[in-house]
Coordinates of C-alpha atoms in Angstrom, one line a residue:
X1 CA 51.2 50.8 -68.6
X2 CA 52.9 47.9 -70.2
X3 CA 51.1 44.8 -71.3
X4 CA 52.6 42.8 -68.5
X5 CA 51.4 45.3 -65.9
X6 CA 47.9 45.1 -67.4
X7 CA 48.0 41.3 -67.1
X8 CA 49.1 41.5 -63.5
X9 CA 46.2 43.9 -62.7
X10 CA 43.8 41.7 -64.4
X11 CA 45.0 38.7 -62.5
X12 CA 44.8 40.6 -59.2
X13 CA 41.3 41.6 -60.0
X14 CA 40.3 38.0 -60.7
X15 CA 42.0 36.9 -57.4
X16 CA 40.1 39.6 -55.4
X17 CA 36.8 38.6 -57.0
X18 CA 37.5 34.9 -56.3
X19 CA 38.5 35.7 -52.7
X20 CA 35.3 37.7 -52.3
X21 CA 33.3 34.9 -53.8
X22 CA 35.0 32.4 -51.4
X23 CA 34.2 34.7 -48.5
X24 CA 30.5 34.8 -49.5
X25 CA 30.5 31.0 -50.0
X26 CA 32.1 30.6 -46.5
X27 CA 29.4 32.8 -45.1
X28 CA 26.7 30.8 -46.9
X29 CA 28.3 27.6 -45.6
X30 CA 28.4 28.9 -42.0
X31 CA 24.7 29.9 -42.3
X32 CA 23.9 26.4 -43.8
X33 CA 25.9 24.7 -41.0
X34 CA 24.0 26.8 -38.4
X35 CA 20.7 25.8 -40.0
X36 CA 21.8 22.2 -40.1
X37 CA 22.8 22.3 -36.4
X38 CA 19.5 23.9 -35.5
X39 CA 17.6 21.3 -37.5
X40 CA 19.6 18.5 -35.9
X41 CA 18.9 20.0 -32.5
X42 CA 15.2 20.3 -33.4
X43 CA 15.2 16.7 -34.7
X44 CA 16.8 15.5 -31.4
X45 CA 14.2 17.4 -29.4
X46 CA 11.3 16.0 -31.5
X47 CA 12.8 12.5 -31.3
X48 CA 12.9 12.8 -27.5
X49 CA 9.3 14.0 -27.4
X50 CA 8.2 11.2 -29.7
X51 CA 10.0 8.6 -27.4
X52 CA 8.5 10.3 -24.4
X53 CA 5.0 10.0 -25.7
X54 CA 5.6 6.4 -26.8
X55 CA 6.7 5.7 -23.3
X56 CA 3.6 7.3 -21.9
X57 CA 1.3 5.3 -24.2
X58 CA 3.1 1.9 -24.3
X59 CA 5.8 2.0 -21.7
X60 CA 6.0 0.9 -18.0
X61 CA 4.2 3.2 -15.7
X62 CA 6.5 2.4 -12.8
X63 CA 9.3 4.9 -12.2
X64 CA 11.9 2.4 -11.1
X65 CA 15.3 3.3 -12.5
X66 CA 16.7 0.7 -14.9
X67 CA 20.5 1.0 -15.0
X68 CA 22.4 0.2 -18.2
X69 CA 19.2 -1.1 -19.8
X70 CA 19.0 -4.1 -17.5
X71 CA 15.9 -5.0 -15.5
X72 CA 16.0 -3.2 -12.2
X73 CA 15.6 -5.1 -9.0
X74 CA 12.6 -4.1 -6.9
X75 CA 13.6 -1.1 -4.9
X76 CA 10.3 -0.8 -3.2
X77 CA 9.3 2.3 -5.1
X78 CA 5.6 3.0 -5.7
X79 CA 4.1 3.5 -9.1
X80 CA 2.9 6.7 -10.7
X81 CA 5.4 9.0 -9.2
X82 CA 5.5 7.6 -5.7
X83 CA 8.5 8.6 -3.7
X84 CA 9.4 5.1 -2.7
X85 CA 7.9 5.6 0.8
X86 CA 6.5 2.0 0.8
X87 CA 8.6 -1.1 0.9
X88 CA 7.9 -4.8 0.9
X89 CA 7.1 -6.3 4.3
X90 CA 10.1 -8.5 5.0
X91 CA 8.6 -9.9 8.2
X92 CA 6.2 -11.9 6.1
X93 CA 8.9 -13.8 4.2
X94 CA 8.0 -17.0 5.8
X95 CA 4.5 -16.7 4.3
X96 CA 5.6 -16.1 0.8
X97 CA 7.0 -18.1 -2.1
X98 CA 9.3 -16.2 -4.5
X99 CA 8.5 -16.7 -8.1
X100 CA 10.3 -15.0 -11.1
X101 CA 8.9 -11.5 -11.3
X102 CA 6.9 -11.4 -8.2
X103 CA 6.3 -12.9 -4.7
X104 CA 3.4 -15.2 -4.2
X105 CA 1.8 -15.5 -0.8
X106 CA 1.5 -19.1 0.5
X107 CA -1.9 -20.5 1.2
X108 CA -2.8 -20.1 4.9
X109 CA -4.2 -23.2 6.5
X110 CA -7.6 -22.6 8.0
X111 CA -8.0 -19.1 6.4
X112 CA -11.1 -20.1 4.5
X113 CA -12.8 -21.6 7.6
X114 CA -11.9 -18.5 9.6
X115 CA -13.5 -16.2 7.0
X116 CA -16.7 -18.3 6.6
X117 CA -17.2 -18.7 10.4
X118 CA -17.7 -15.0 10.9
X119 CA -21.1 -14.9 9.0
X120 CA -24.5 -16.1 10.1
X121 CA -24.8 -19.8 9.5
X122 CA -27.7 -21.6 7.8
X123 CA -27.7 -25.4 7.5
X124 CA -29.3 -27.4 4.8
X125 CA -29.4 -31.1 5.4
X126 CA -29.6 -33.7 2.6
X127 CA -31.0 -37.1 3.6
X128 CA -31.8 -40.2 1.6
X129 CA -35.5 -40.7 1.0
X130 CA -37.2 -43.9 2.3
X131 CA -37.0 -45.4 -1.1
X132 CA -33.3 -44.7 -1.4
X133 CA -32.4 -46.2 2.1
X134 CA -31.9 -49.6 0.5
X135 CA -28.6 -51.3 -0.1
X136 CA -27.8 -51.6 -3.8
X137 CA -26.1 -55.0 -3.3
X138 CA -28.3 -57.0 -0.8
X139 CA -31.4 -54.8 -0.9
X140 CA -31.6 -54.7 2.9
X141 CA -32.5 -51.4 4.6
X142 CA -29.8 -48.9 5.5
X143 CA -29.2 -47.5 9.0
X144 CA -28.2 -43.8 9.7
X145 CA -24.6 -43.4 10.6
X146 CA -24.0 -39.7 10.8
X147 CA -22.8 -36.6 9.0
X148 CA -20.5 -37.5 6.0
X149 CA -19.2 -34.1 4.8
X150 CA -19.9 -30.4 4.7
X151 CA -19.7 -28.2 1.6
X152 CA -19.8 -24.5 2.4
X153 CA -20.7 -21.5 0.2
X154 CA -21.3 -17.8 0.7
X155 CA -24.7 -16.5 -0.5
X156 CA -25.0 -12.9 -1.5
X157 CA -28.2 -11.2 -0.3
X158 CA -29.0 -8.1 -2.3
X159 CA -29.8 -4.9 -0.5
X160 CA -33.4 -4.3 0.4
X161 CA -35.5 -1.3 1.4
X162 CA -37.8 -1.1 4.4
X163 CA -40.1 1.7 5.6
X164 CA -39.5 2.8 9.2
X165 CA -42.6 4.3 10.7
X166 CA -41.8 6.7 13.5
X167 CA -44.9 6.7 15.6
X168 CA -45.3 9.6 18.0
X169 CA -47.6 9.0 20.9
X170 CA -49.3 11.7 23.0
X171 CA -50.2 11.8 26.7
X172 CA -52.7 13.8 28.6
X173 CA -52.7 15.1 32.2
X174 CA -56.1 14.2 33.6
X175 CA -55.6 16.4 36.6
X176 CA -54.7 19.6 34.7
X177 CA -57.5 18.9 32.2
X178 CA -60.0 18.7 35.0
X179 CA -58.8 22.0 36.5
X180 CA -58.5 24.0 33.3
X181 CA -60.7 24.7 30.3
X182 CA -58.3 23.0 27.9
X183 CA -56.7 19.6 28.0
X184 CA -52.9 19.4 28.7
X185 CA -51.1 17.1 26.2
X186 CA -47.5 16.0 26.0
X187 CA -46.1 14.3 22.9
X188 CA -43.1 12.0 22.7
X189 CA -40.0 13.3 21.0
X190 CA -39.4 12.3 17.4
X191 CA -35.9 12.3 15.8
X192 CA -35.5 15.0 13.3
X193 CA -35.0 14.0 9.7
X194 CA -32.4 15.7 7.4
X195 CA -35.1 17.1 5.1
X196 CA -38.8 17.4 5.8
X197 CA -41.3 15.6 3.5
X198 CA -38.4 14.0 1.6
X199 CA -37.4 10.5 0.8
X200 CA -33.8 11.6 1.7
X201 CA -33.3 9.8 5.0
X202 CA -29.8 9.6 6.6
X203 CA -29.2 6.0 5.3
X204 CA -30.5 6.8 1.8
X205 CA -28.3 9.9 1.4
X206 CA -25.3 8.0 2.9
X207 CA -25.8 5.2 0.3
X208 CA -25.9 7.6 -2.6
X209 CA -22.7 9.4 -1.3
X210 CA -20.9 6.1 -0.9
X211 CA -21.8 4.9 -4.4
X212 CA -20.7 8.2 -6.0
X213 CA -17.6 9.2 -4.1
X214 CA -16.2 5.8 -3.1
X215 CA -17.4 3.5 -5.8
X216 CA -17.4 6.3 -8.4
X217 CA -20.9 5.5 -9.7
X218 CA -22.4 8.6 -11.2
X219 CA -25.9 9.7 -10.4
X220 CA -27.4 8.6 -13.7
X221 CA -26.2 5.0 -13.2
X222 CA -27.4 5.0 -9.6
X223 CA -30.9 5.5 -11.0
X224 CA -30.8 2.0 -12.5
X225 CA -29.6 0.6 -9.1
X226 CA -32.5 2.1 -7.2
X227 CA -35.0 1.1 -9.9
X228 CA -34.0 -2.5 -9.4
X229 CA -34.9 -2.1 -5.8
X230 CA -38.3 -0.7 -6.9
X231 CA -37.6 2.9 -5.8
X232 CA -38.0 5.7 -8.4
X233 CA -35.0 7.9 -7.4
X234 CA -33.9 10.4 -10.0
X235 CA -30.4 11.7 -10.6
X236 CA -31.7 15.2 -9.9
X237 CA -32.8 14.1 -6.4
X238 CA -29.5 12.5 -5.7
X239 CA -27.5 15.6 -6.6
X240 CA -29.9 17.8 -4.6
X241 CA -29.5 15.6 -1.6
X242 CA -25.7 16.0 -1.7
X243 CA -25.8 19.7 -2.1
X244 CA -28.4 20.3 0.7
X245 CA -26.7 17.8 3.1
X246 CA -23.4 19.6 2.6
X247 CA -24.9 23.0 2.9
X248 CA -27.1 22.5 6.0
X249 CA -25.2 19.8 8.0
X250 CA -21.9 18.3 6.7
X251 CA -20.4 21.7 5.7
X252 CA -20.1 22.5 9.4
X253 CA -18.0 19.4 10.0
X254 CA -15.9 20.4 7.0
X255 CA -15.3 23.8 8.6
X256 CA -14.1 22.0 11.8
X257 CA -11.7 20.0 9.7
X258 CA -10.3 23.2 8.1
X259 CA -10.0 24.9 11.5
X260 CA -8.1 21.9 12.8
X261 CA -5.7 22.2 9.8
X262 CA -5.0 25.8 10.7
X263 CA -3.6 24.7 14.0
X264 CA -1.0 22.5 12.3
X265 CA 2.3 23.7 10.8
X266 CA 2.9 21.2 8.0
X267 CA 0.6 20.4 5.1
X268 CA 0.7 18.8 1.7
X269 CA -1.0 20.7 -1.1
X270 CA -2.0 19.8 -4.7
X271 CA -4.6 20.6 -7.3
X272 CA -6.3 19.1 -10.3
X273 CA -8.6 20.3 -13.0
X274 CA -12.4 19.8 -13.2
X275 CA -15.3 21.0 -15.4
X276 CA -18.3 23.0 -14.2
X277 CA -20.9 23.8 -16.8
X278 CA -22.0 26.9 -14.9
X279 CA -18.5 28.3 -15.2
X280 CA -17.5 30.5 -18.1
X281 CA -14.0 28.9 -18.0
X282 CA -13.2 25.6 -19.6
X283 CA -11.4 24.5 -16.4
X284 CA -12.0 24.8 -12.8
X285 CA -9.9 23.3 -10.0
X286 CA -10.1 21.1 -7.0
X287 CA -7.5 21.8 -4.3
X288 CA -6.5 19.5 -1.5
X289 CA -4.7 20.1 1.8
X290 CA -3.4 17.0 3.6
X291 CA -2.1 16.9 7.2
X292 CA 1.4 15.6 8.0
X293 CA 1.5 11.9 8.9
X294 CA 3.1 12.9 12.3
X295 CA 0.1 14.7 13.7
X296 CA -2.6 12.8 15.6
X297 CA -5.7 14.6 14.3
X298 CA -5.1 14.2 10.6
X299 CA -7.5 15.8 8.1
X300 CA -7.9 16.1 4.4
X301 CA -9.6 19.2 3.1
X302 CA -10.8 19.5 -0.5
X303 CA -12.1 22.7 -1.9
X304 CA -13.3 23.8 -5.3
X305 CA -12.5 27.1 -7.0
X306 CA -13.0 28.7 -10.4
X307 CA -9.2 28.9 -10.9
X308 CA -5.9 28.6 -9.2
X309 CA -4.7 32.2 -8.9
X310 CA -2.8 33.5 -5.9
X311 CA -5.9 35.2 -4.4
X312 CA -7.9 31.9 -4.6
X313 CA -5.0 30.0 -3.0
X314 CA -5.2 32.4 0.0
X315 CA -8.8 31.3 0.4
X316 CA -7.7 27.7 0.2
X317 CA -4.8 28.0 2.7
X318 CA -6.6 30.4 5.1
X319 CA -4.6 31.5 8.1
X320 CA -2.1 28.6 7.9
X321 CA 1.4 29.3 9.0
X322 CA 4.2 26.7 8.4
X323 CA 5.6 24.5 5.7
X324 CA 3.8 23.4 2.6
X325 CA 4.8 20.4 0.6
X326 CA 4.1 21.1 -3.0
X327 CA 5.2 20.8 -6.7
X328 CA 6.6 24.3 -6.9
X329 CA 3.7 25.7 -9.0
X330 CA 4.1 29.5 -9.3
X331 CA 1.1 30.1 -7.0
X332 CA 2.8 28.4 -4.1
X333 CA 6.1 30.2 -4.8
X334 CA 4.3 33.6 -4.9
X335 CA 2.5 32.9 -1.6
X336 CA 5.8 31.9 0.1
X337 CA 7.6 34.9 -1.3
X338 CA 5.0 37.3 -0.1
X339 CA 4.7 35.9 3.5
X340 CA 7.4 35.2 6.1
X341 CA 5.1 32.6 7.7
X342 CA 5.0 30.2 4.8
X343 CA 7.9 28.0 3.7
X344 CA 7.9 25.5 0.8
X345 CA 9.3 22.0 0.8
X346 CA 9.9 20.9 -2.8
X347 CA 8.9 17.4 -3.8
X348 CA 11.7 15.1 -4.5
X349 CA 9.4 12.7 -6.3
X350 CA 8.6 15.4 -8.8
X351 CA 12.3 16.0 -9.3
X352 CA 12.9 12.3 -9.9
X353 CA 10.0 12.2 -12.3
X354 CA 11.5 15.0 -14.4
X355 CA 14.7 13.0 -14.8
X356 CA 12.8 9.8 -15.3
X357 CA 11.0 11.4 -18.3
X358 CA 14.4 12.4 -19.7
X359 CA 15.8 8.9 -19.1
X360 CA 14.8 7.4 -22.5
X361 CA 16.8 4.2 -22.7
X362 CA 18.4 3.7 -26.1
X363 CA 20.1 0.4 -26.9
X364 CA 23.9 0.7 -26.8
X365 CA 23.8 4.1 -25.1
X366 CA 24.9 2.7 -21.7
X367 CA 25.3 4.9 -18.6
X368 CA 24.2 8.5 -19.1
X369 CA 24.3 11.6 -17.0
X370 CA 20.5 11.2 -16.6
X371 CA 20.8 7.7 -15.3
X372 CA 23.6 8.7 -12.9
X373 CA 21.3 11.4 -11.5
X374 CA 18.5 8.9 -11.1
X375 CA 20.8 6.6 -9.2
X376 CA 21.8 9.4 -6.9
X377 CA 18.2 10.4 -6.2
X378 CA 17.2 6.8 -5.6
X379 CA 20.0 6.5 -3.1
X380 CA 18.5 9.5 -1.2
X381 CA 15.1 7.7 -1.1
X382 CA 16.7 4.5 0.0
X383 CA 18.4 6.2 3.0
X384 CA 15.1 7.8 3.9
X385 CA 13.3 4.4 3.9
X386 CA 16.0 3.0 6.2
X387 CA 15.2 5.8 8.7
X388 CA 11.4 5.4 8.6
X389 CA 11.2 3.8 12.1
X390 CA 13.5 6.4 13.7
X391 CA 12.2 9.2 16.0
X392 CA 11.8 12.7 14.5
X393 CA 14.9 13.9 16.3
X394 CA 17.1 11.0 15.2
X395 CA 15.8 11.2 11.6
X396 CA 16.7 14.9 11.5
X397 CA 20.2 14.2 12.7
X398 CA 20.7 11.5 10.1
X399 CA 19.4 13.9 7.4
X400 CA 21.7 16.7 8.4
X401 CA 24.7 14.4 8.6
X402 CA 24.2 12.1 5.6
X403 CA 21.5 13.5 3.3
X404 CA 23.0 16.9 3.2
X405 CA 26.2 15.5 1.8
X406 CA 24.2 13.5 -0.8
X407 CA 22.2 16.7 -1.7
X408 CA 25.4 18.6 -2.3
X409 CA 26.9 15.9 -4.5
X410 CA 23.7 15.7 -6.5
X411 CA 23.4 19.4 -7.2
X412 CA 27.1 19.7 -7.9
X413 CA 26.8 17.1 -10.6
X414 CA 23.6 18.8 -11.9
X415 CA 25.5 22.1 -12.2
X416 CA 28.3 20.3 -14.1
X417 CA 25.7 18.7 -16.5
X418 CA 24.2 22.1 -17.1
X419 CA 27.5 23.8 -17.7
X420 CA 29.1 21.0 -19.9
X421 CA 27.6 20.4 -23.3
X422 CA 24.3 21.6 -24.5
X423 CA 21.5 19.6 -22.8
X424 CA 18.2 19.6 -24.7
X425 CA 14.6 18.5 -24.3
X426 CA 13.4 16.8 -21.1
X427 CA 16.9 16.7 -19.7
X428 CA 17.3 20.4 -20.0
X429 CA 13.9 21.0 -18.4
X430 CA 14.8 18.7 -15.5
X431 CA 18.1 20.5 -14.9
X432 CA 16.5 23.9 -15.0
X433 CA 13.8 22.7 -12.6
X434 CA 16.4 21.4 -10.1
X435 CA 18.5 24.5 -10.3
X436 CA 15.6 26.9 -10.0
X437 CA 14.3 25.3 -6.8
X438 CA 17.5 24.1 -5.2
X439 CA 17.0 25.9 -1.9
X440 CA 13.5 24.4 -1.4
X441 CA 14.8 20.9 -2.0
X442 CA 17.0 21.5 1.0
X443 CA 14.0 22.4 3.2
X444 CA 13.6 18.8 4.3
X445 CA 16.8 19.1 6.2
X446 CA 15.2 21.6 8.6
X447 CA 12.6 19.4 10.3
X448 CA 12.5 15.6 10.9
X449 CA 8.7 15.7 10.3
X450 CA 9.0 16.8 6.7
X451 CA 8.9 14.3 3.9
X452 CA 10.9 13.9 0.7
X453 CA 7.8 13.7 -1.4
X454 CA 4.4 15.3 -1.7
X455 CA 2.8 11.8 -2.3
X456 CA 0.2 12.3 0.5
X457 CA -1.5 15.1 -1.4
X458 CA -1.1 13.3 -4.7
X459 CA -2.7 10.2 -3.4
X460 CA -5.5 12.2 -1.9
X461 CA -6.2 14.2 -5.1
X462 CA -6.3 10.9 -7.1
X463 CA -9.9 10.2 -5.8
X464 CA -10.9 13.3 -7.8
X465 CA -9.1 12.1 -10.9
X466 CA -10.7 8.7 -10.7
X467 CA -14.1 10.2 -10.2
X468 CA -13.6 12.6 -13.1
X469 CA -13.4 9.6 -15.4
X470 CA -16.9 8.6 -14.4
X471 CA -18.6 11.9 -13.8
X472 CA -16.5 14.3 -15.9
X473 CA -18.4 17.5 -14.9
X474 CA -20.7 19.2 -12.4
X475 CA -23.6 21.3 -13.5
X476 CA -23.2 24.0 -10.8
X477 CA -20.6 25.4 -8.4
X478 CA -22.7 24.3 -5.5
X479 CA -22.5 20.7 -6.8
X480 CA -18.8 20.8 -7.2
X481 CA -18.3 22.3 -3.7
X482 CA -20.6 19.7 -2.2
X483 CA -18.4 17.1 -3.8
X484 CA -15.4 18.7 -2.0
X485 CA -17.2 18.6 1.3
X486 CA -18.2 15.0 0.9
X487 CA -14.8 13.9 -0.3
X488 CA -13.2 15.7 2.7
X489 CA -15.3 13.7 5.2
X490 CA -14.9 10.4 3.5
X491 CA -11.1 10.6 3.0
X492 CA -10.5 12.0 6.5
X493 CA -12.6 9.2 7.9
X494 CA -10.3 6.7 6.1
X495 CA -7.3 8.2 7.8
X496 CA -8.8 7.3 11.2
X497 CA -10.1 3.9 10.2
X498 CA -13.7 5.0 10.2
X499 CA -16.2 3.7 7.6
X500 CA -17.1 6.7 5.4
X501 CA -20.6 5.6 4.7
X502 CA -21.5 4.9 8.3
X503 CA -19.9 8.2 9.3
X504 CA -22.0 10.2 6.8
X505 CA -25.1 8.3 8.0
X506 CA -24.2 8.9 11.7
X507 CA -23.8 12.7 11.1
X508 CA -27.0 13.0 9.2
X509 CA -28.8 11.1 11.9
X510 CA -27.5 13.3 14.8
X511 CA -26.8 16.8 13.3
X512 CA -30.5 17.5 12.4
X513 CA -31.4 17.2 16.1
X514 CA -29.1 20.1 17.0
X515 CA -31.2 23.2 17.4
X516 CA -28.5 25.9 16.6
X517 CA -25.9 24.0 14.5
X518 CA -24.2 27.2 13.5
X519 CA -22.9 27.9 17.0
X520 CA -22.8 24.4 18.3
X521 CA -19.7 22.6 19.5
X522 CA -19.2 19.8 16.9
X523 CA -15.9 18.5 18.2
X524 CA -17.6 15.3 19.4
X525 CA -18.5 14.4 15.8
X526 CA -14.9 14.5 14.5
X527 CA -13.7 11.1 13.3
X528 CA -10.9 10.7 15.8
X529 CA -13.2 11.0 18.8
X530 CA -14.1 7.9 20.9
X531 CA -17.8 8.4 20.1
X532 CA -17.2 8.1 16.3
X533 CA -14.7 5.4 16.6
X534 CA -17.1 3.3 18.6
X535 CA -20.1 3.9 16.3
X536 CA -18.4 3.9 12.9
X537 CA -14.9 2.4 13.3
X538 CA -13.9 -0.1 10.6
X539 CA -14.1 -3.7 11.8
X540 CA -11.2 -6.0 11.2
X541 CA -11.7 -8.0 8.0
X542 CA -10.8 -11.6 8.9
X543 CA -8.3 -13.1 6.5
X544 CA -7.5 -9.8 4.8
X545 CA -3.7 -9.5 4.8
X546 CA -3.9 -6.0 3.4
X547 CA -6.3 -4.7 6.0
X548 CA -3.7 -2.5 7.7
X549 CA -2.8 -0.9 4.4
X550 CA -6.4 -0.2 3.5
X551 CA -6.8 2.9 5.6

């Protein structure tokens, strides 16, 4: 080979080596770019999580959508995941003064007098003494003219204890006694007490239940309250009273509640964690079932279980057949998939919350797909609020004609967001949640009695969450289940405007006198009956504008 040919071969070899090196460098660059993209994606996800946790810690708790970073007008949506079922009472506008940021109620003339007049009155008169009945100027005596003014105050009278002595008297038949070898005696009938040889009377037990499950005062703090009254009641006795009262008396009323729930075809369901020291698990669960607002005999049934598996949920739901409002937890889905008698209605408030968590407002970002979805969901709730006063049939017609179209537009846009681009973090989770449960979000279109949200169950379970902050655990399963029974009675009583404390006391006064309570008809003791309404119904609070909302 000539020298020129050798040089050409050498150059070609160098070119091949450089081309190979370039190829390797391009591959390394591609790997580096892929790593950079992955790290950028990871950084974006971590940034979203950081902003989400910052919002949880320091941000607004209200889930009202704020379009384009501007302050949103009050849409009537409730806080903490409410579905916007509540709205301001426009009929009271004439009684309100609008101030920037909120509406202030005008002072009502005569309201204070109306409130004070309802209580027992005690007059204290202040007269001038004989030495003071002398004019300061001329020093002549003063003559009485009349009452000058009245200053009124309320005096708080602390609770007191009194001992009721039930005195049983006996009678003898003199005629029978003269005819027989033994005397014939008849004794008057004494009312039965909940527990023999115990300080646990109906009123005492009802007071401890009221303090723990309505005021959220744990048993160890109740000890101090009773000690101030001069009574040495221990926390152990309080807990034992609650367990035994639930086991021997109140549990039968709870069973009647559950039986009533089985007759209905729409319920709201939810669950929350708890801690039982007796359990080997770190978490146990309270479940709640809440009747639809459209039934007359509404009930709320709490129950406590060691977990939330499918088998345990079957015990919770019993023989119920119908539609369950829920948050689409896997247990509900499995129960519905395995039974033709159960249908699920997904909670639109949960769907909105998913997108609300993704809607982290960044300055200068402007309108985003998340905010557009939020506005579409809020429009759905707005329509539902407009139809709140309609009949069930008319509401269903409106839903099928208007809401169905809005549903289709929303899910079409959700599908486009999922297909276009690469959504990450909370936004991706919200899109997946919406797409996975699409058909069950449409369930509300099948029945005018169904609701957009599962807020009824969420509000009911909140009493457990609030109590958990004050008494974070139960020692035994019996104690936890007793809590479920007592909460069921108290919360159901509220639905029917019945005083929970009086209701518990009434039951513990009358149920011990039933000879065979296991087989007795207890329908007369349910809170919607005339007997309970008359004995334990809430009395109107004079001057309380929020009285109608309290129940």
